[in-house]
C-alpha cells in the first residue's frame, strides 16, 4: 500500500548534505584548540611548540584555497569536496595512529588546512541547492556551527572521557566519513569562475591596487583571525591555573563563545555598512581594540570572567571585520573578478593565524599584558589609517 501524502516521510532538503559537510570541515579545523590544552598540561609541551602546531594549519590552508578552484573546475565541485572530507578524516586519524607525536600532529594540521581550503567549494554546493541568498546564509551558519561546535565538543570529550587526545579526533573522523556518504546526493556544479584565484586579470589588479583596498580593507584584514585566535588560543592558557582540571573544557567554551558571537555579529556588519563610509570596518576595529585591552587586563589579573568578556568583544570584532571586508570587496570588484579578489582578502585575513606564534615567541621579552596592549596600540594606528581614508576614494 502506498503511503498517503499526509503520512509520507518528508524529503531531505537538498542543501543539507553540503551544510553537514561544511560543519564537519569546520569541526576538523578547530578541534585542535581544546586539545592544545591537553598537550600543554598533561604532556608538558612547550607553549611555542603548541603555537607552531596551531599555525601549521596556515601553510596547508593557503595552497588548498589556491588549488581548490582549478581542481573544482576540472573535476567538479562535488568530487573535490568529497576528497576534502576524506582528507579531513585522515588528518584526524593520523595523530591517533602515530601516538599524537608532535610530528604527527603537525602533519595532521597541515592536511587539515589543505582539506579546509578545498572545502571552500562546499559553499557553492550549498548555494546551488537552493536560492542563492539563502544558500550563502546556510553556508555561513553551517561553517560557524562546525567551528564553534567542534571546539566545544572536543573540549567536552577531552575533559570527561578517556584518551583525551585520541577520542575527539576519532569522533571527528567518523563524522567526516558520514558527511562524505551524505554528499553522494549533493548537487554538482561545474565550470564558472572557481579557478579565478590563479588568474589575476586586469579587474583584479585594479581592485587590489585601488586606494580603498590598500588603505581601508588591508589594514583591517589581519584583525579578522588575529582577534579570534587571541580570544581562544592565547587567553585561556593564561588563566588555566584559575580553572584547575578544566583547561580543555574552558578552552573549548571560550572558542565556541568567540565564534558564536562572530557568526551573530556578521549580519550586523551589513546593517552598519554604508556606501560612502567604512563605519562597519571601523566599528569592528574599535571592538577588536577593546577586546585586546580587556584581554590584557584579564592576563594581568588572572581573571576568568574578563577572559570571557574579552572573548565576546573579540568575537564581535572578528565577525564585524570579516563581514565588512567581504562587503568592501563586493563593492570594489565586478562578479568576474570577485573570486580572485576575495582569495587575496582571505590570504590577508588568514595572516592573523600567526598571532599566537608571534606572541609565544616574544613572550620572553615582555609579559602578555604588555604584548596585548602593544597589539592594541598597533590596532589604533591601523584604525587611524582606515578612518583617514574611509570617506575618500569611493569605488
Tab-separated table of C-alpha atoms in Angstrom:
chain	number	residue	atom	x	y	z
A	1	UNK	CA	0.000	0.000	0.000
A	2	UNK	CA	1.374	3.422	-0.924
A	3	UNK	CA	1.826	5.980	1.807
A	4	UNK	CA	-0.640	8.829	1.721
A	5	UNK	CA	0.712	12.343	1.205
A	6	UNK	CA	-0.143	13.147	4.804
A	7	UNK	CA	1.982	10.308	6.175
A	8	UNK	CA	4.841	10.266	3.628
A	9	UNK	CA	8.314	10.887	5.018
A	10	UNK	CA	9.445	14.408	4.083
A	11	UNK	CA	12.352	14.602	1.669
A	12	UNK	CA	15.748	15.641	2.980
A	13	UNK	CA	16.450	19.253	1.958
A	14	UNK	CA	18.909	19.345	-0.963
A	15	UNK	CA	21.208	21.772	0.847
A	16	UNK	CA	21.515	19.657	3.999
A	17	UNK	CA	24.317	17.277	2.840
A	18	UNK	CA	26.515	20.191	1.794
A	19	UNK	CA	25.715	22.015	5.037
A	20	UNK	CA	26.599	18.925	7.091
A	21	UNK	CA	29.870	18.579	5.201
A	22	UNK	CA	30.688	22.247	5.851
A	23	UNK	CA	30.074	21.719	9.557
A	24	UNK	CA	32.311	18.628	9.545
A	25	UNK	CA	35.104	20.561	7.825
A	26	UNK	CA	34.802	23.393	10.345
A	27	UNK	CA	34.846	20.893	13.224
A	28	UNK	CA	38.126	19.425	11.987
A	29	UNK	CA	39.688	22.849	11.538
A	30	UNK	CA	39.040	23.930	15.134
A	31	UNK	CA	39.171	20.788	17.274
A	32	UNK	CA	42.890	21.316	17.974
A	33	UNK	CA	42.114	24.364	20.143
A	34	UNK	CA	40.966	22.457	23.271
A	35	UNK	CA	43.331	19.556	22.552
A	36	UNK	CA	46.224	22.015	22.739
A	37	UNK	CA	45.351	22.487	26.419
A	38	UNK	CA	45.804	18.734	26.930
A	39	UNK	CA	49.199	18.794	25.231
A	40	UNK	CA	50.286	21.741	27.385
A	41	UNK	CA	49.043	20.484	30.743
A	42	UNK	CA	49.298	16.683	30.544
A	43	UNK	CA	52.129	16.158	28.059
A	44	UNK	CA	54.104	19.283	29.052
A	45	UNK	CA	54.590	20.539	25.502
A	46	UNK	CA	56.271	23.938	25.325
A	47	UNK	CA	53.915	26.866	24.547
A	48	UNK	CA	55.983	27.784	21.466
A	49	UNK	CA	55.655	24.215	20.147
A	50	UNK	CA	51.891	24.320	20.656
A	51	UNK	CA	51.741	27.686	18.850
A	52	UNK	CA	53.784	26.271	15.958
A	53	UNK	CA	51.418	23.310	15.665
A	54	UNK	CA	48.403	25.611	15.690
A	55	UNK	CA	49.975	27.783	12.976
A	56	UNK	CA	50.840	24.711	10.856
A	57	UNK	CA	47.220	24.860	9.699
A	58	UNK	CA	48.000	28.009	7.691
A	59	UNK	CA	50.653	26.618	5.267
A	60	UNK	CA	48.162	23.915	4.355
A	61	UNK	CA	45.154	26.202	4.071
A	62	UNK	CA	46.556	28.671	1.536
A	63	UNK	CA	47.583	26.066	-1.074
A	64	UNK	CA	44.202	24.422	-0.567
A	65	UNK	CA	42.463	27.700	-1.332
A	66	UNK	CA	44.753	28.336	-4.308
A	67	UNK	CA	44.401	24.920	-5.919
A	68	UNK	CA	40.817	24.153	-4.944
A	69	UNK	CA	39.300	26.362	-7.637
A	70	UNK	CA	41.163	24.927	-10.633
A	71	UNK	CA	40.659	21.401	-9.310
A	72	UNK	CA	36.928	22.031	-8.885
A	73	UNK	CA	36.761	23.425	-12.434
A	74	UNK	CA	38.407	20.327	-13.823
A	75	UNK	CA	36.890	17.547	-11.724
A	76	UNK	CA	33.655	19.113	-10.419
A	77	UNK	CA	32.811	20.680	-7.080
A	78	UNK	CA	31.309	17.599	-5.512
A	79	UNK	CA	34.266	15.371	-6.325
A	80	UNK	CA	36.736	17.897	-4.886
A	81	UNK	CA	34.632	18.357	-1.764
A	82	UNK	CA	34.407	14.607	-1.202
A	83	UNK	CA	38.188	14.362	-1.499
A	84	UNK	CA	38.480	17.189	1.052
A	85	UNK	CA	36.263	15.329	3.517
A	86	UNK	CA	38.272	12.136	3.085
A	87	UNK	CA	41.487	14.097	3.688
A	88	UNK	CA	39.952	15.765	6.752
A	89	UNK	CA	39.058	12.362	8.230
A	90	UNK	CA	42.572	11.062	7.526
A	91	UNK	CA	44.088	14.201	9.096
A	92	UNK	CA	42.218	13.460	12.330
A	93	UNK	CA	43.191	9.794	12.307
A	94	UNK	CA	46.888	10.452	11.623
A	95	UNK	CA	47.904	11.763	15.094
A	96	UNK	CA	45.944	8.912	16.664
A	97	UNK	CA	47.815	6.302	14.624
A	98	UNK	CA	51.179	7.897	15.493
A	99	UNK	CA	50.509	8.273	19.245
A	100	UNK	CA	49.986	12.046	18.983
A	101	UNK	CA	53.670	12.854	18.498
A	102	UNK	CA	54.447	16.498	17.594
A	103	UNK	CA	55.452	15.464	14.065
A	104	UNK	CA	52.195	13.568	13.555
A	105	UNK	CA	50.113	16.438	14.938
A	106	UNK	CA	51.963	18.849	12.643
A	107	UNK	CA	51.283	16.642	9.609
A	108	UNK	CA	47.653	16.352	10.637
A	109	UNK	CA	47.325	20.132	10.981
A	110	UNK	CA	48.852	20.645	7.528
A	111	UNK	CA	46.456	18.122	5.990
A	112	UNK	CA	43.530	19.694	7.847
A	113	UNK	CA	44.453	23.072	6.338
A	114	UNK	CA	44.552	21.648	2.811
A	115	UNK	CA	41.188	19.957	3.358
A	116	UNK	CA	39.663	23.179	4.700
A	117	UNK	CA	40.915	25.112	1.669
A	118	UNK	CA	39.374	22.599	-0.726
A	119	UNK	CA	36.178	22.535	1.339
A	120	UNK	CA	35.629	26.193	0.391
A	121	UNK	CA	33.679	24.885	-2.585
A	122	UNK	CA	31.116	23.351	-0.246
A	123	UNK	CA	29.671	26.870	-0.105
A	124	UNK	CA	28.908	26.697	-3.798
A	125	UNK	CA	27.245	23.301	-3.480
A	126	UNK	CA	25.194	24.620	-0.554
A	127	UNK	CA	24.112	27.655	-2.593
A	128	UNK	CA	23.405	25.523	-5.663
A	129	UNK	CA	20.860	23.504	-3.708
A	130	UNK	CA	18.596	26.466	-3.098
A	131	UNK	CA	18.122	30.200	-3.513
A	132	UNK	CA	21.475	31.984	-3.762
A	133	UNK	CA	20.924	34.304	-0.804
A	134	UNK	CA	19.580	31.531	1.396
A	135	UNK	CA	22.425	29.270	0.291
A	136	UNK	CA	25.075	31.740	1.411
A	137	UNK	CA	23.352	32.202	4.772
A	138	UNK	CA	23.065	28.455	5.263
A	139	UNK	CA	26.727	28.004	4.339
A	140	UNK	CA	27.812	30.682	6.824
A	141	UNK	CA	25.689	29.157	9.591
A	142	UNK	CA	26.958	25.626	8.880
A	143	UNK	CA	30.581	26.797	8.917
A	144	UNK	CA	30.102	28.728	12.147
A	145	UNK	CA	28.313	25.795	13.761
A	146	UNK	CA	31.167	23.472	12.824
A	147	UNK	CA	33.889	25.805	14.082
A	148	UNK	CA	32.154	26.554	17.377
A	149	UNK	CA	30.586	23.147	17.927
A	150	UNK	CA	33.787	21.283	17.061
A	151	UNK	CA	35.811	23.191	19.649
A	152	UNK	CA	33.150	22.751	22.330
A	153	UNK	CA	32.588	19.054	21.620
A	154	UNK	CA	36.309	18.298	21.510
A	155	UNK	CA	36.751	20.130	24.812
A	156	UNK	CA	33.966	18.126	26.444
A	157	UNK	CA	35.276	14.815	25.111
A	158	UNK	CA	38.819	15.625	26.221
A	159	UNK	CA	37.631	16.721	29.655
A	160	UNK	CA	35.330	13.910	30.652
A	161	UNK	CA	36.239	10.826	28.608
A	162	UNK	CA	39.421	8.735	28.418
A	163	UNK	CA	42.124	9.161	25.761
A	164	UNK	CA	41.674	12.947	25.549
A	165	UNK	CA	43.931	13.413	22.510
A	166	UNK	CA	42.569	10.382	20.664
A	167	UNK	CA	38.815	10.121	21.143
A	168	UNK	CA	37.894	13.635	19.861
A	169	UNK	CA	39.915	13.002	16.685
A	170	UNK	CA	38.237	9.642	16.100
A	171	UNK	CA	34.789	11.164	16.612
A	172	UNK	CA	35.542	13.838	14.023
A	173	UNK	CA	36.927	11.275	11.574
A	174	UNK	CA	33.683	9.293	11.874
A	175	UNK	CA	31.578	12.426	11.358
A	176	UNK	CA	33.623	13.411	8.304
A	177	UNK	CA	33.043	9.961	6.794
A	178	UNK	CA	29.303	10.247	7.487
A	179	UNK	CA	29.277	13.638	5.760
A	180	UNK	CA	31.214	12.062	2.882
A	181	UNK	CA	28.473	9.490	2.465
A	182	UNK	CA	25.792	12.191	2.640
A	183	UNK	CA	27.354	14.251	-0.163
A	184	UNK	CA	26.699	11.439	-2.624
A	185	UNK	CA	23.346	13.078	-3.338
A	186	UNK	CA	24.619	16.678	-3.243
A	187	UNK	CA	24.024	18.677	-6.459
A	188	UNK	CA	27.002	19.039	-8.786
A	189	UNK	CA	28.224	22.347	-10.179
A	190	UNK	CA	30.968	22.693	-12.759
A	191	UNK	CA	32.675	25.451	-14.667
A	192	UNK	CA	32.267	29.084	-13.731
A	193	UNK	CA	34.907	31.189	-12.046
A	194	UNK	CA	36.200	28.762	-9.471
A	195	UNK	CA	39.666	28.798	-10.959
A	196	UNK	CA	39.905	32.564	-10.800
A	197	UNK	CA	42.365	32.744	-7.883
A	198	UNK	CA	45.100	31.683	-10.299
A	199	UNK	CA	44.080	34.179	-12.971
A	200	UNK	CA	44.692	37.683	-11.674
A	201	UNK	CA	43.263	39.634	-14.575
A	202	UNK	CA	43.041	43.357	-15.152
A	203	UNK	CA	39.983	43.913	-12.964
A	204	UNK	CA	41.542	42.022	-10.083
A	205	UNK	CA	44.781	44.000	-10.353
A	206	UNK	CA	42.819	47.234	-10.436
A	207	UNK	CA	40.802	46.162	-7.420
A	208	UNK	CA	43.751	45.234	-5.210
A	209	UNK	CA	45.550	48.384	-6.341
A	210	UNK	CA	42.573	50.595	-5.542
A	211	UNK	CA	43.331	53.037	-2.692
A	212	UNK	CA	40.275	51.847	-0.817
A	213	UNK	CA	41.543	48.258	-0.859
A	214	UNK	CA	45.038	49.333	0.206
A	215	UNK	CA	44.051	51.825	2.933
A	216	UNK	CA	40.693	50.507	4.189
A	217	UNK	CA	40.457	46.760	3.539
A	218	UNK	CA	44.049	45.629	4.103
A	219	UNK	CA	44.727	47.415	7.445
A	220	UNK	CA	41.719	45.662	8.984
A	221	UNK	CA	42.249	42.234	7.393
A	222	UNK	CA	44.739	40.714	9.894
A	223	UNK	CA	42.376	41.680	12.718
A	224	UNK	CA	39.813	39.130	11.481
A	225	UNK	CA	41.545	35.963	12.647
A	226	UNK	CA	44.016	37.824	14.829
A	227	UNK	CA	41.115	38.737	17.102
A	228	UNK	CA	39.639	35.237	17.065
A	229	UNK	CA	42.915	33.439	17.783
A	230	UNK	CA	43.866	35.795	20.607
A	231	UNK	CA	40.487	35.058	22.202
A	232	UNK	CA	40.550	31.270	22.102
A	233	UNK	CA	44.235	30.350	21.665
A	234	UNK	CA	46.186	32.978	23.624
A	235	UNK	CA	43.946	33.962	26.540
A	236	UNK	CA	42.679	30.626	28.005
A	237	UNK	CA	46.167	29.257	28.857
A	238	UNK	CA	46.989	32.494	30.687
A	239	UNK	CA	44.275	31.777	33.274
A	240	UNK	CA	44.496	27.970	33.220
A	241	UNK	CA	45.627	27.950	36.869
A	242	UNK	CA	42.283	29.517	37.805
A	243	UNK	CA	40.355	26.562	36.312
A	244	UNK	CA	42.451	23.621	37.566
A	245	UNK	CA	41.497	20.354	35.926
A	246	UNK	CA	39.169	22.015	33.421
A	247	UNK	CA	41.614	23.578	30.962
A	248	UNK	CA	40.403	21.643	27.846
A	249	UNK	CA	36.744	22.321	28.598
A	250	UNK	CA	37.381	26.001	29.336
A	251	UNK	CA	39.347	26.378	26.104
A	252	UNK	CA	36.517	24.794	24.125
A	253	UNK	CA	33.912	27.013	25.799
A	254	UNK	CA	35.911	30.170	25.029
A	255	UNK	CA	36.375	29.098	21.381
A	256	UNK	CA	32.669	28.315	20.988
A	257	UNK	CA	31.698	31.632	22.606
A	258	UNK	CA	34.082	33.629	20.394
A	259	UNK	CA	32.979	32.055	17.132
A	260	UNK	CA	29.269	32.048	18.004
A	261	UNK	CA	29.389	35.772	18.726
A	262	UNK	CA	31.263	36.229	15.433
A	263	UNK	CA	28.510	34.477	13.476
A	264	UNK	CA	25.862	36.645	15.165
A	265	UNK	CA	27.874	39.821	14.505
A	266	UNK	CA	28.316	39.292	10.770
A	267	UNK	CA	24.753	40.372	9.850
A	268	UNK	CA	25.318	43.488	11.949
A	269	UNK	CA	28.104	44.455	9.543
A	270	UNK	CA	25.514	44.536	6.771
A	271	UNK	CA	23.359	46.909	8.815
A	272	UNK	CA	26.295	49.192	9.631
A	273	UNK	CA	27.687	49.158	6.107
A	274	UNK	CA	27.369	52.408	4.159
A	275	UNK	CA	28.327	53.144	0.565
A	276	UNK	CA	30.320	56.295	1.394
A	277	UNK	CA	31.952	55.338	4.689
A	278	UNK	CA	33.682	52.370	6.294
A	279	UNK	CA	31.746	52.515	9.532
A	280	UNK	CA	31.250	48.745	9.702
A	281	UNK	CA	35.014	48.219	9.368
A	282	UNK	CA	35.737	50.978	11.896
A	283	UNK	CA	33.240	49.526	14.364
A	284	UNK	CA	34.891	46.120	14.039
A	285	UNK	CA	38.380	47.535	14.607
A	286	UNK	CA	37.255	49.510	17.660
A	287	UNK	CA	35.692	46.359	19.081
A	288	UNK	CA	38.885	44.368	18.485
A	289	UNK	CA	40.973	47.054	20.227
A	290	UNK	CA	38.606	46.997	23.187
A	291	UNK	CA	38.826	43.204	23.330
A	292	UNK	CA	42.638	43.317	23.320
A	293	UNK	CA	42.671	45.800	26.202
A	294	UNK	CA	40.229	43.678	28.216
A	295	UNK	CA	42.378	40.647	27.403
A	296	UNK	CA	45.437	42.481	28.740
A	297	UNK	CA	43.548	43.182	31.972
A	298	UNK	CA	42.488	39.535	32.160
A	299	UNK	CA	46.091	38.384	31.755
A	300	UNK	CA	47.294	40.893	34.347
A	301	UNK	CA	44.679	39.894	36.944
A	302	UNK	CA	44.340	36.175	36.088
A	303	UNK	CA	40.620	36.776	35.638
A	304	UNK	CA	38.485	34.061	34.080
A	305	UNK	CA	35.498	36.429	33.899
A	306	UNK	CA	37.497	39.020	31.951
A	307	UNK	CA	38.671	36.333	29.523
A	308	UNK	CA	35.015	35.603	28.771
A	309	UNK	CA	34.288	39.325	28.312
A	310	UNK	CA	37.308	39.637	26.009
A	311	UNK	CA	36.090	36.600	24.031
A	312	UNK	CA	32.741	38.307	23.433
A	313	UNK	CA	34.393	41.552	22.287
A	314	UNK	CA	36.996	39.836	20.130
A	315	UNK	CA	34.361	37.524	18.652
A	316	UNK	CA	32.204	40.512	17.745
A	317	UNK	CA	35.252	42.225	16.240
A	318	UNK	CA	36.062	39.082	14.257
A	319	UNK	CA	32.548	38.935	12.822
A	320	UNK	CA	32.350	42.646	12.025
A	321	UNK	CA	35.750	42.872	10.334
A	322	UNK	CA	35.130	39.694	8.334
A	323	UNK	CA	31.669	40.804	7.211
A	324	UNK	CA	32.711	44.377	6.397
A	325	UNK	CA	35.775	43.193	4.469
A	326	UNK	CA	33.651	40.955	2.252
A	327	UNK	CA	31.213	43.826	1.675
A	328	UNK	CA	34.040	46.156	0.662
A	329	UNK	CA	35.395	43.548	-1.746
A	330	UNK	CA	31.946	43.108	-3.278
A	331	UNK	CA	31.779	46.875	-3.881
A	332	UNK	CA	35.214	47.077	-5.468
A	333	UNK	CA	35.229	44.039	-7.736
A	334	UNK	CA	32.840	43.016	-10.524
A	335	UNK	CA	31.450	39.475	-10.332
A	336	UNK	CA	34.057	38.118	-12.767
A	337	UNK	CA	36.961	39.300	-10.576
A	338	UNK	CA	35.302	38.660	-7.212
A	339	UNK	CA	36.733	35.148	-6.586
A	340	UNK	CA	40.301	36.322	-7.244
A	341	UNK	CA	39.968	39.422	-5.097
A	342	UNK	CA	38.194	37.524	-2.318
A	343	UNK	CA	41.036	34.984	-2.331
A	344	UNK	CA	43.613	37.749	-1.802
A	345	UNK	CA	41.495	39.225	1.004
A	346	UNK	CA	41.246	35.788	2.620
A	347	UNK	CA	45.027	35.427	2.445
A	348	UNK	CA	45.465	38.745	4.252
A	349	UNK	CA	42.819	37.808	6.829
A	350	UNK	CA	44.323	34.370	7.492
A	351	UNK	CA	47.643	36.047	8.335
A	352	UNK	CA	46.005	36.619	11.719
A	353	UNK	CA	46.611	32.913	12.450
A	354	UNK	CA	50.257	33.854	13.006
A	355	UNK	CA	49.340	35.960	16.048
A	356	UNK	CA	49.591	33.196	18.707
A	357	UNK	CA	53.009	32.169	17.391
A	358	UNK	CA	54.311	35.746	17.348
A	359	UNK	CA	53.107	36.289	20.912
A	360	UNK	CA	54.577	32.978	22.122
A	361	UNK	CA	57.960	33.774	20.576
A	362	UNK	CA	58.094	37.294	22.044
A	363	UNK	CA	56.696	36.330	25.471
A	364	UNK	CA	60.227	36.089	26.870
A	365	UNK	CA	60.878	39.754	26.090
A	366	UNK	CA	57.704	41.159	27.651
A	367	UNK	CA	54.741	39.857	29.682
A	368	UNK	CA	51.489	39.082	27.903
A	369	UNK	CA	49.621	42.122	29.299
A	370	UNK	CA	52.247	44.377	27.706
A	371	UNK	CA	52.190	42.433	24.433
A	372	UNK	CA	48.404	42.598	24.179
A	373	UNK	CA	48.470	46.312	24.994
A	374	UNK	CA	51.078	46.762	22.262
A	375	UNK	CA	48.784	44.975	19.819
A	376	UNK	CA	46.005	47.378	20.798
A	377	UNK	CA	48.333	50.315	20.044
A	378	UNK	CA	49.094	48.847	16.610
A	379	UNK	CA	45.347	48.437	16.142
A	380	UNK	CA	44.840	52.115	16.962
A	381	UNK	CA	47.356	53.040	14.266
A	382	UNK	CA	45.540	50.841	11.729
A	383	UNK	CA	42.244	52.362	12.873
A	384	UNK	CA	43.611	55.871	12.234
A	385	UNK	CA	44.747	54.876	8.728
A	386	UNK	CA	41.375	53.318	7.900
A	387	UNK	CA	39.423	56.270	9.314
A	388	UNK	CA	41.664	58.714	7.420
A	389	UNK	CA	40.839	57.134	4.068
A	390	UNK	CA	37.342	55.810	4.796
A	391	UNK	CA	35.460	58.701	3.201
A	392	UNK	CA	37.741	59.124	0.228
A	393	UNK	CA	38.319	57.048	-2.904
A	394	UNK	CA	34.819	55.607	-3.253
A	395	UNK	CA	34.631	52.601	-5.594
